[in-house]
Amino acid sequence: CKPLVPCMPPVLDWCTYDADDCRSVDGGDECQIRCKHPFVGAPGIGTCAIGNVDPGREMTLDLPACSCPDPPNPPEGYIKVNDEWVCD
């Protein structure tokens, strides 16, 4: 028998996602993946397979749909055109 081990931490864009809860997840357990500020969105979930014995096994990820809201006060010299910020 091989010992049960946590799944490998997810490889993500750490500038967009906060997946600190997913650094060590045992088989059959879940972790929450959140949007990192200033991004917003409902949290997602990472799941490690039940009975995992492979330390290199990746989690199954259901990533949040993170978006970045417009700033409340746009920086001077910028305007929004077709959902993109451009120089004024």
PDB file of C-alpha atoms in Angstrom:
ATOM      1  CA  CYS A   1       0.000   0.000   0.000  1.00  0.00           C
ATOM      2  CA  LYS A   2       1.095   3.536  -0.743  1.00  0.00           C
ATOM      3  CA  PRO A   3       0.446   6.333   1.752  1.00  0.00           C
ATOM      4  CA  LEU A   4      -2.274   8.849   0.967  1.00  0.00           C
ATOM      5  CA  VAL A   5      -0.872  12.259   0.028  1.00  0.00           C
ATOM      6  CA  PRO A   6      -2.217  15.733  -0.800  1.00  0.00           C
ATOM      7  CA  CYS A   7      -2.631  16.783  -4.426  1.00  0.00           C
ATOM      8  CA  MET A   8      -0.125  19.119  -6.016  1.00  0.00           C
ATOM      9  CA  PRO A   9      -0.988  22.808  -5.482  1.00  0.00           C
ATOM     10  CA  PRO A  10      -2.655  24.350  -8.545  1.00  0.00           C
ATOM     11  CA  VAL A  11      -0.608  26.271 -11.083  1.00  0.00           C
ATOM     12  CA  LEU A  12      -2.527  29.522 -11.488  1.00  0.00           C
ATOM     13  CA  ASP A  13      -2.133  33.182 -12.253  1.00  0.00           C
ATOM     14  CA  TRP A  14      -1.490  34.280  -8.661  1.00  0.00           C
ATOM     15  CA  CYS A  15      -2.085  37.915  -9.655  1.00  0.00           C
ATOM     16  CA  THR A  16      -5.731  37.067 -10.458  1.00  0.00           C
ATOM     17  CA  TYR A  17      -6.515  34.208  -8.073  1.00  0.00           C
ATOM     18  CA  ASP A  18      -6.127  33.691  -4.323  1.00  0.00           C
ATOM     19  CA  ALA A  19      -5.729  29.949  -3.871  1.00  0.00           C
ATOM     20  CA  ASP A  20      -3.826  29.907  -0.586  1.00  0.00           C
ATOM     21  CA  ASP A  21      -6.330  27.364   0.768  1.00  0.00           C
ATOM     22  CA  CYS A  22      -5.249  24.974  -2.016  1.00  0.00           C
ATOM     23  CA  ARG A  23      -1.561  24.618  -1.125  1.00  0.00           C
ATOM     24  CA  SER A  24      -2.125  21.286   0.668  1.00  0.00           C
ATOM     25  CA  VAL A  25      -5.421  19.488   0.003  1.00  0.00           C
ATOM     26  CA  ASP A  26      -5.873  15.852   0.988  1.00  0.00           C
ATOM     27  CA  GLY A  27      -7.660  13.311  -1.165  1.00  0.00           C
ATOM     28  CA  GLY A  28     -11.412  13.790  -1.111  1.00  0.00           C
ATOM     29  CA  ASP A  29     -11.125  17.343   0.213  1.00  0.00           C
ATOM     30  CA  GLU A  30     -11.870  20.665  -1.443  1.00  0.00           C
ATOM     31  CA  CYS A  31     -10.431  24.145  -1.256  1.00  0.00           C
ATOM     32  CA  GLN A  32     -11.764  27.551  -2.149  1.00  0.00           C
ATOM     33  CA  ILE A  33     -10.275  29.650  -4.947  1.00  0.00           C
ATOM     34  CA  ARG A  34     -11.112  33.338  -4.753  1.00  0.00           C
ATOM     35  CA  CYS A  35     -10.543  36.353  -6.973  1.00  0.00           C
ATOM     36  CA  LYS A  36      -7.631  38.459  -5.755  1.00  0.00           C
ATOM     37  CA  HIS A  37      -8.253  42.183  -5.257  1.00  0.00           C
ATOM     38  CA  PRO A  38      -9.036  44.208  -7.371  1.00  0.00           C
ATOM     39  CA  PHE A  39     -10.719  41.350  -9.260  1.00  0.00           C
ATOM     40  CA  VAL A  40     -14.228  40.292  -8.221  1.00  0.00           C
ATOM     41  CA  GLY A  41     -16.347  37.179  -8.733  1.00  0.00           C
ATOM     42  CA  ALA A  42     -17.958  34.244  -6.946  1.00  0.00           C
ATOM     43  CA  PRO A  43     -15.409  31.766  -5.509  1.00  0.00           C
ATOM     44  CA  GLY A  44     -14.456  28.568  -7.296  1.00  0.00           C
ATOM     45  CA  ILE A  45     -13.387  25.178  -5.959  1.00  0.00           C
ATOM     46  CA  GLY A  46     -10.371  22.906  -6.244  1.00  0.00           C
ATOM     47  CA  THR A  47     -10.908  19.194  -5.531  1.00  0.00           C
ATOM     48  CA  CYS A  48      -8.345  16.482  -4.802  1.00  0.00           C
ATOM     49  CA  ALA A  49      -9.333  12.957  -5.851  1.00  0.00           C
ATOM     50  CA  ILE A  50     -10.417  10.536  -3.122  1.00  0.00           C
ATOM     51  CA  GLY A  51      -7.621   8.151  -2.123  1.00  0.00           C
ATOM     52  CA  ASN A  52      -4.847  10.119  -3.834  1.00  0.00           C
ATOM     53  CA  VAL A  53      -1.421   8.436  -3.629  1.00  0.00           C
ATOM     54  CA  ASP A  54       0.297  10.543  -6.328  1.00  0.00           C
ATOM     55  CA  PRO A  55       1.958  13.743  -4.986  1.00  0.00           C
ATOM     56  CA  GLY A  56       2.152  15.050  -8.571  1.00  0.00           C
ATOM     57  CA  ARG A  57      -1.569  14.659  -9.189  1.00  0.00           C
ATOM     58  CA  GLU A  58      -3.271  17.915 -10.119  1.00  0.00           C
ATOM     59  CA  MET A  59      -6.544  18.963  -8.549  1.00  0.00           C
ATOM     60  CA  THR A  60      -9.733  19.297 -10.522  1.00  0.00           C
ATOM     61  CA  LEU A  61     -10.336  23.035 -10.734  1.00  0.00           C
ATOM     62  CA  ASP A  62     -13.533  25.003 -11.107  1.00  0.00           C
ATOM     63  CA  LEU A  63     -12.047  28.489 -11.359  1.00  0.00           C
ATOM     64  CA  PRO A  64     -13.996  31.615 -10.524  1.00  0.00           C
ATOM     65  CA  ALA A  65     -14.895  33.966 -13.371  1.00  0.00           C
ATOM     66  CA  CYS A  66     -12.923  36.960 -12.126  1.00  0.00           C
ATOM     67  CA  SER A  67     -13.435  40.379 -13.624  1.00  0.00           C
ATOM     68  CA  CYS A  68     -11.898  43.724 -12.870  1.00  0.00           C
ATOM     69  CA  PRO A  69     -14.435  46.497 -12.299  1.00  0.00           C
ATOM     70  CA  ASP A  70     -13.871  49.976 -13.618  1.00  0.00           C
ATOM     71  CA  PRO A  71     -12.245  52.334 -11.143  1.00  0.00           C
ATOM     72  CA  PRO A  72     -14.678  54.687  -9.367  1.00  0.00           C
ATOM     73  CA  ASN A  73     -12.592  57.647 -10.539  1.00  0.00           C
ATOM     74  CA  PRO A  74     -10.782  56.960 -13.825  1.00  0.00           C
ATOM     75  CA  PRO A  75      -7.214  58.262 -13.938  1.00  0.00           C
ATOM     76  CA  GLU A  76      -6.854  61.654 -15.568  1.00  0.00           C
ATOM     77  CA  GLY A  77      -6.151  61.418 -19.290  1.00  0.00           C
ATOM     78  CA  TYR A  78      -8.015  58.129 -19.843  1.00  0.00           C
ATOM     79  CA  ILE A  79     -11.399  57.421 -21.436  1.00  0.00           C
ATOM     80  CA  LYS A  80     -13.250  54.172 -22.009  1.00  0.00           C
ATOM     81  CA  VAL A  81     -13.875  53.212 -25.647  1.00  0.00           C
ATOM     82  CA  ASN A  82     -15.501  49.872 -26.568  1.00  0.00           C
ATOM     83  CA  ASP A  83     -14.866  48.421 -23.086  1.00  0.00           C
ATOM     84  CA  GLU A  84     -11.162  49.365 -23.190  1.00  0.00           C
ATOM     85  CA  TRP A  85      -9.329  52.199 -21.468  1.00  0.00           C
ATOM     86  CA  VAL A  86      -7.342  54.402 -23.830  1.00  0.00           C
ATOM     87  CA  CYS A  87      -5.457  57.682 -23.575  1.00  0.00           C
ATOM     88  CA  ASP A  88      -7.695  60.713 -23.954  1.00  0.00           C
TER      89      ASP A  88
END
